[in-house]
């Protein structure tokens, strides 16, 4: 059963490393298997936010290559997938916000340009009217 769990860890490792869609924001199951305490705590908090409670010390053990059960690997895979989806949603929201800001900056710039043009036309009109009027 231990060999099966190691094969599953290797499959998850390859799957995460070769993901063409996005680069993972986590450091678990990376090439060297190193996961610092800080990274493990952060990852544990993210996992807890999606309903998977795994202590940081256990995450460090898993990253180092410790044996894990199928349930634990399923939980880790689920948590990684959900945290990546949340990360992509945050990035999409930020991108939409930036697009909205740029859109409104362009609108504001065009409004200022139009107001400036109207003021110039009014100034021209009054200056021509003053020169054309008999004194």
JSON list of C-alpha atoms in Angstrom, two decimals:
[
{"chain": "A", "resi": 1, "resn": "UNK", "atom": "CA", "xyz": [0.00, 0.00, 0.00]},
{"chain": "A", "resi": 2, "resn": "UNK", "atom": "CA", "xyz": [2.96, 2.35, 0.69]},
{"chain": "A", "resi": 3, "resn": "UNK", "atom": "CA", "xyz": [4.22, 2.01, -2.88]},
{"chain": "A", "resi": 4, "resn": "UNK", "atom": "CA", "xyz": [0.79, 2.96, -4.17]},
{"chain": "A", "resi": 5, "resn": "UNK", "atom": "CA", "xyz": [0.79, 6.14, -2.08]},
{"chain": "A", "resi": 6, "resn": "UNK", "atom": "CA", "xyz": [4.26, 7.07, -3.33]},
{"chain": "A", "resi": 7, "resn": "UNK", "atom": "CA", "xyz": [3.07, 6.59, -6.92]},
{"chain": "A", "resi": 8, "resn": "UNK", "atom": "CA", "xyz": [0.14, 8.89, -6.19]},
{"chain": "A", "resi": 9, "resn": "UNK", "atom": "CA", "xyz": [2.47, 11.53, -4.75]},
{"chain": "A", "resi": 10, "resn": "UNK", "atom": "CA", "xyz": [4.65, 11.25, -7.85]},
{"chain": "A", "resi": 11, "resn": "UNK", "atom": "CA", "xyz": [1.56, 11.59, -10.05]},
{"chain": "A", "resi": 12, "resn": "UNK", "atom": "CA", "xyz": [0.45, 14.70, -8.17]},
{"chain": "A", "resi": 13, "resn": "UNK", "atom": "CA", "xyz": [4.00, 16.08, -8.33]},
{"chain": "A", "resi": 14, "resn": "UNK", "atom": "CA", "xyz": [4.16, 15.63, -12.13]},
{"chain": "A", "resi": 15, "resn": "UNK", "atom": "CA", "xyz": [0.63, 16.93, -12.61]},
{"chain": "A", "resi": 16, "resn": "UNK", "atom": "CA", "xyz": [1.35, 20.11, -10.67]},
{"chain": "A", "resi": 17, "resn": "UNK", "atom": "CA", "xyz": [4.74, 20.68, -12.24]},
{"chain": "A", "resi": 18, "resn": "UNK", "atom": "CA", "xyz": [3.50, 20.31, -15.83]},
{"chain": "A", "resi": 19, "resn": "UNK", "atom": "CA", "xyz": [0.24, 22.24, -15.51]},
{"chain": "A", "resi": 20, "resn": "UNK", "atom": "CA", "xyz": [0.05, 24.38, -18.69]},
{"chain": "A", "resi": 21, "resn": "UNK", "atom": "CA", "xyz": [-2.80, 26.58, -17.46]},
{"chain": "A", "resi": 22, "resn": "UNK", "atom": "CA", "xyz": [-1.17, 28.38, -14.56]},
{"chain": "A", "resi": 23, "resn": "UNK", "atom": "CA", "xyz": [1.86, 28.30, -12.37]},
{"chain": "A", "resi": 24, "resn": "UNK", "atom": "CA", "xyz": [1.04, 27.08, -8.88]},
{"chain": "A", "resi": 25, "resn": "UNK", "atom": "CA", "xyz": [1.10, 29.65, -6.10]},
{"chain": "A", "resi": 26, "resn": "UNK", "atom": "CA", "xyz": [2.12, 27.05, -3.57]},
{"chain": "A", "resi": 27, "resn": "UNK", "atom": "CA", "xyz": [5.45, 25.41, -2.93]},
{"chain": "A", "resi": 28, "resn": "UNK", "atom": "CA", "xyz": [4.29, 21.97, -1.84]},
{"chain": "A", "resi": 29, "resn": "UNK", "atom": "CA", "xyz": [5.35, 18.96, -3.88]},
{"chain": "A", "resi": 30, "resn": "UNK", "atom": "CA", "xyz": [7.91, 20.94, -5.81]},
{"chain": "A", "resi": 31, "resn": "UNK", "atom": "CA", "xyz": [11.06, 19.50, -7.36]},
{"chain": "A", "resi": 32, "resn": "UNK", "atom": "CA", "xyz": [13.26, 19.55, -4.26]},
{"chain": "A", "resi": 33, "resn": "UNK", "atom": "CA", "xyz": [10.47, 18.82, -1.75]},
{"chain": "A", "resi": 34, "resn": "UNK", "atom": "CA", "xyz": [11.49, 21.77, 0.43]},
{"chain": "A", "resi": 35, "resn": "UNK", "atom": "CA", "xyz": [8.74, 23.59, 2.27]},
{"chain": "A", "resi": 36, "resn": "UNK", "atom": "CA", "xyz": [9.68, 26.17, 4.88]},
{"chain": "A", "resi": 37, "resn": "UNK", "atom": "CA", "xyz": [7.72, 26.59, 8.09]},
{"chain": "A", "resi": 38, "resn": "UNK", "atom": "CA", "xyz": [6.33, 29.88, 6.91]},
{"chain": "A", "resi": 39, "resn": "UNK", "atom": "CA", "xyz": [5.20, 28.44, 3.58]},
{"chain": "A", "resi": 40, "resn": "UNK", "atom": "CA", "xyz": [3.65, 25.46, 5.37]},
{"chain": "A", "resi": 41, "resn": "UNK", "atom": "CA", "xyz": [1.74, 27.70, 7.78]},
{"chain": "A", "resi": 42, "resn": "UNK", "atom": "CA", "xyz": [0.46, 29.87, 4.94]},
{"chain": "A", "resi": 43, "resn": "UNK", "atom": "CA", "xyz": [-0.56, 26.83, 2.93]},
{"chain": "A", "resi": 44, "resn": "UNK", "atom": "CA", "xyz": [-2.24, 25.28, 5.97]},
{"chain": "A", "resi": 45, "resn": "UNK", "atom": "CA", "xyz": [-4.28, 28.47, 6.48]},
{"chain": "A", "resi": 46, "resn": "UNK", "atom": "CA", "xyz": [-5.28, 28.51, 2.81]},
{"chain": "A", "resi": 47, "resn": "UNK", "atom": "CA", "xyz": [-6.31, 24.88, 3.02]},
{"chain": "A", "resi": 48, "resn": "UNK", "atom": "CA", "xyz": [-8.28, 25.59, 6.19]},
{"chain": "A", "resi": 49, "resn": "UNK", "atom": "CA", "xyz": [-10.09, 28.37, 4.32]},
{"chain": "A", "resi": 50, "resn": "UNK", "atom": "CA", "xyz": [-11.42, 25.83, 1.80]},
{"chain": "A", "resi": 51, "resn": "UNK", "atom": "CA", "xyz": [-12.40, 23.26, 4.42]},
{"chain": "A", "resi": 52, "resn": "UNK", "atom": "CA", "xyz": [-9.33, 21.01, 4.48]},
{"chain": "A", "resi": 53, "resn": "UNK", "atom": "CA", "xyz": [-7.61, 20.96, 7.85]},
{"chain": "A", "resi": 54, "resn": "UNK", "atom": "CA", "xyz": [-4.02, 19.74, 7.59]},
{"chain": "A", "resi": 55, "resn": "UNK", "atom": "CA", "xyz": [-1.43, 20.99, 10.09]},
{"chain": "A", "resi": 56, "resn": "UNK", "atom": "CA", "xyz": [1.63, 22.79, 8.76]},
{"chain": "A", "resi": 57, "resn": "UNK", "atom": "CA", "xyz": [3.96, 20.13, 10.16]},
{"chain": "A", "resi": 58, "resn": "UNK", "atom": "CA", "xyz": [2.11, 17.43, 8.23]},
{"chain": "A", "resi": 59, "resn": "UNK", "atom": "CA", "xyz": [2.34, 19.49, 5.04]},
{"chain": "A", "resi": 60, "resn": "UNK", "atom": "CA", "xyz": [6.10, 19.75, 5.54]},
{"chain": "A", "resi": 61, "resn": "UNK", "atom": "CA", "xyz": [6.28, 15.97, 6.00]},
{"chain": "A", "resi": 62, "resn": "UNK", "atom": "CA", "xyz": [4.26, 15.40, 2.83]},
{"chain": "A", "resi": 63, "resn": "UNK", "atom": "CA", "xyz": [6.46, 17.79, 0.88]},
{"chain": "A", "resi": 64, "resn": "UNK", "atom": "CA", "xyz": [9.53, 15.90, 2.14]},
{"chain": "A", "resi": 65, "resn": "UNK", "atom": "CA", "xyz": [8.10, 12.65, 0.75]},
{"chain": "A", "resi": 66, "resn": "UNK", "atom": "CA", "xyz": [6.39, 11.07, 3.76]},
{"chain": "A", "resi": 67, "resn": "UNK", "atom": "CA", "xyz": [3.85, 8.34, 3.10]},
{"chain": "A", "resi": 68, "resn": "UNK", "atom": "CA", "xyz": [0.28, 9.52, 2.87]},
{"chain": "A", "resi": 69, "resn": "UNK", "atom": "CA", "xyz": [-3.04, 7.75, 2.65]},
{"chain": "A", "resi": 70, "resn": "UNK", "atom": "CA", "xyz": [-5.37, 8.06, -0.30]},
{"chain": "A", "resi": 71, "resn": "UNK", "atom": "CA", "xyz": [-7.78, 10.22, 1.72]},
{"chain": "A", "resi": 72, "resn": "UNK", "atom": "CA", "xyz": [-5.00, 12.60, 2.67]},
{"chain": "A", "resi": 73, "resn": "UNK", "atom": "CA", "xyz": [-3.76, 12.84, -0.91]},
{"chain": "A", "resi": 74, "resn": "UNK", "atom": "CA", "xyz": [-7.31, 13.47, -2.09]},
{"chain": "A", "resi": 75, "resn": "UNK", "atom": "CA", "xyz": [-7.68, 16.24, 0.49]},
{"chain": "A", "resi": 76, "resn": "UNK", "atom": "CA", "xyz": [-4.38, 17.83, -0.54]},
{"chain": "A", "resi": 77, "resn": "UNK", "atom": "CA", "xyz": [-5.26, 17.59, -4.24]},
{"chain": "A", "resi": 78, "resn": "UNK", "atom": "CA", "xyz": [-8.68, 19.10, -3.62]},
{"chain": "A", "resi": 79, "resn": "UNK", "atom": "CA", "xyz": [-7.27, 21.92, -1.51]},
{"chain": "A", "resi": 80, "resn": "UNK", "atom": "CA", "xyz": [-4.59, 22.70, -4.09]},
{"chain": "A", "resi": 81, "resn": "UNK", "atom": "CA", "xyz": [-7.17, 22.79, -6.87]},
{"chain": "A", "resi": 82, "resn": "UNK", "atom": "CA", "xyz": [-9.55, 25.03, -4.94]},
{"chain": "A", "resi": 83, "resn": "UNK", "atom": "CA", "xyz": [-6.83, 27.44, -3.84]},
{"chain": "A", "resi": 84, "resn": "UNK", "atom": "CA", "xyz": [-5.65, 27.73, -7.44]},
{"chain": "A", "resi": 85, "resn": "UNK", "atom": "CA", "xyz": [-9.21, 28.44, -8.59]},
{"chain": "A", "resi": 86, "resn": "UNK", "atom": "CA", "xyz": [-9.54, 31.10, -5.89]},
{"chain": "A", "resi": 87, "resn": "UNK", "atom": "CA", "xyz": [-6.22, 32.61, -6.95]},
{"chain": "A", "resi": 88, "resn": "UNK", "atom": "CA", "xyz": [-7.35, 32.78, -10.57]},
{"chain": "A", "resi": 89, "resn": "UNK", "atom": "CA", "xyz": [-10.65, 34.38, -9.51]},
{"chain": "A", "resi": 90, "resn": "UNK", "atom": "CA", "xyz": [-8.78, 37.04, -7.52]},
{"chain": "A", "resi": 91, "resn": "UNK", "atom": "CA", "xyz": [-6.51, 37.75, -10.48]},
{"chain": "A", "resi": 92, "resn": "UNK", "atom": "CA", "xyz": [-9.51, 38.00, -12.84]},
{"chain": "A", "resi": 93, "resn": "UNK", "atom": "CA", "xyz": [-11.26, 40.40, -10.45]},
{"chain": "A", "resi": 94, "resn": "UNK", "atom": "CA", "xyz": [-8.14, 42.55, -10.23]},
{"chain": "A", "resi": 95, "resn": "UNK", "atom": "CA", "xyz": [-7.81, 42.56, -14.01]},
{"chain": "A", "resi": 96, "resn": "UNK", "atom": "CA", "xyz": [-11.47, 43.63, -14.42]},
{"chain": "A", "resi": 97, "resn": "UNK", "atom": "CA", "xyz": [-10.95, 46.39, -11.86]},
{"chain": "A", "resi": 98, "resn": "UNK", "atom": "CA", "xyz": [-7.90, 47.69, -13.70]},
{"chain": "A", "resi": 99, "resn": "UNK", "atom": "CA", "xyz": [-9.79, 47.61, -16.99]},
{"chain": "A", "resi": 100, "resn": "UNK", "atom": "CA", "xyz": [-12.65, 49.58, -15.41]},
{"chain": "A", "resi": 101, "resn": "UNK", "atom": "CA", "xyz": [-10.25, 52.21, -14.04]},
{"chain": "A", "resi": 102, "resn": "UNK", "atom": "CA", "xyz": [-8.55, 52.63, -17.42]},
{"chain": "A", "resi": 103, "resn": "UNK", "atom": "CA", "xyz": [-11.95, 52.91, -19.11]},
{"chain": "A", "resi": 104, "resn": "UNK", "atom": "CA", "xyz": [-13.09, 55.67, -16.74]},
{"chain": "A", "resi": 105, "resn": "UNK", "atom": "CA", "xyz": [-9.76, 57.50, -17.05]},
{"chain": "A", "resi": 106, "resn": "UNK", "atom": "CA", "xyz": [-10.20, 57.56, -20.82]},
{"chain": "A", "resi": 107, "resn": "UNK", "atom": "CA", "xyz": [-13.78, 58.82, -20.43]},
{"chain": "A", "resi": 108, "resn": "UNK", "atom": "CA", "xyz": [-12.66, 61.54, -18.00]},
{"chain": "A", "resi": 109, "resn": "UNK", "atom": "CA", "xyz": [-9.85, 62.57, -20.37]},
{"chain": "A", "resi": 110, "resn": "UNK", "atom": "CA", "xyz": [-12.25, 62.83, -23.30]},
{"chain": "A", "resi": 111, "resn": "UNK", "atom": "CA", "xyz": [-14.72, 64.87, -21.24]},
{"chain": "A", "resi": 112, "resn": "UNK", "atom": "CA", "xyz": [-11.92, 67.28, -20.28]},
{"chain": "A", "resi": 113, "resn": "UNK", "atom": "CA", "xyz": [-10.85, 67.51, -23.92]},
{"chain": "A", "resi": 114, "resn": "UNK", "atom": "CA", "xyz": [-14.41, 68.29, -25.03]},
{"chain": "A", "resi": 115, "resn": "UNK", "atom": "CA", "xyz": [-14.85, 70.94, -22.30]},
{"chain": "A", "resi": 116, "resn": "UNK", "atom": "CA", "xyz": [-11.55, 72.52, -23.30]},
{"chain": "A", "resi": 117, "resn": "UNK", "atom": "CA", "xyz": [-12.64, 72.57, -26.93]},
{"chain": "A", "resi": 118, "resn": "UNK", "atom": "CA", "xyz": [-15.97, 74.20, -26.00]},
{"chain": "A", "resi": 119, "resn": "UNK", "atom": "CA", "xyz": [-14.16, 76.86, -23.96]},
{"chain": "A", "resi": 120, "resn": "UNK", "atom": "CA", "xyz": [-11.82, 77.57, -26.88]},
{"chain": "A", "resi": 121, "resn": "UNK", "atom": "CA", "xyz": [-14.76, 77.88, -29.29]},
{"chain": "A", "resi": 122, "resn": "UNK", "atom": "CA", "xyz": [-16.57, 80.20, -26.85]},
{"chain": "A", "resi": 123, "resn": "UNK", "atom": "CA", "xyz": [-13.42, 82.35, -26.47]},
{"chain": "A", "resi": 124, "resn": "UNK", "atom": "CA", "xyz": [-13.03, 82.50, -30.24]},
{"chain": "A", "resi": 125, "resn": "UNK", "atom": "CA", "xyz": [-16.70, 83.43, -30.68]},
{"chain": "A", "resi": 126, "resn": "UNK", "atom": "CA", "xyz": [-16.50, 86.26, -28.11]},
{"chain": "A", "resi": 127, "resn": "UNK", "atom": "CA", "xyz": [-13.22, 87.60, -29.47]},
{"chain": "A", "resi": 128, "resn": "UNK", "atom": "CA", "xyz": [-14.63, 87.70, -33.02]},
{"chain": "A", "resi": 129, "resn": "UNK", "atom": "CA", "xyz": [-17.81, 89.30, -31.72]},
{"chain": "A", "resi": 130, "resn": "UNK", "atom": "CA", "xyz": [-15.80, 92.01, -29.92]},
{"chain": "A", "resi": 131, "resn": "UNK", "atom": "CA", "xyz": [-13.72, 92.79, -33.01]},
{"chain": "A", "resi": 132, "resn": "UNK", "atom": "CA", "xyz": [-16.77, 92.88, -35.28]},
{"chain": "A", "resi": 133, "resn": "UNK", "atom": "CA", "xyz": [-18.83, 95.19, -33.09]},
{"chain": "A", "resi": 134, "resn": "UNK", "atom": "CA", "xyz": [-18.61, 98.95, -33.82]},
{"chain": "A", "resi": 135, "resn": "UNK", "atom": "CA", "xyz": [-17.04, 100.99, -31.10]}
]
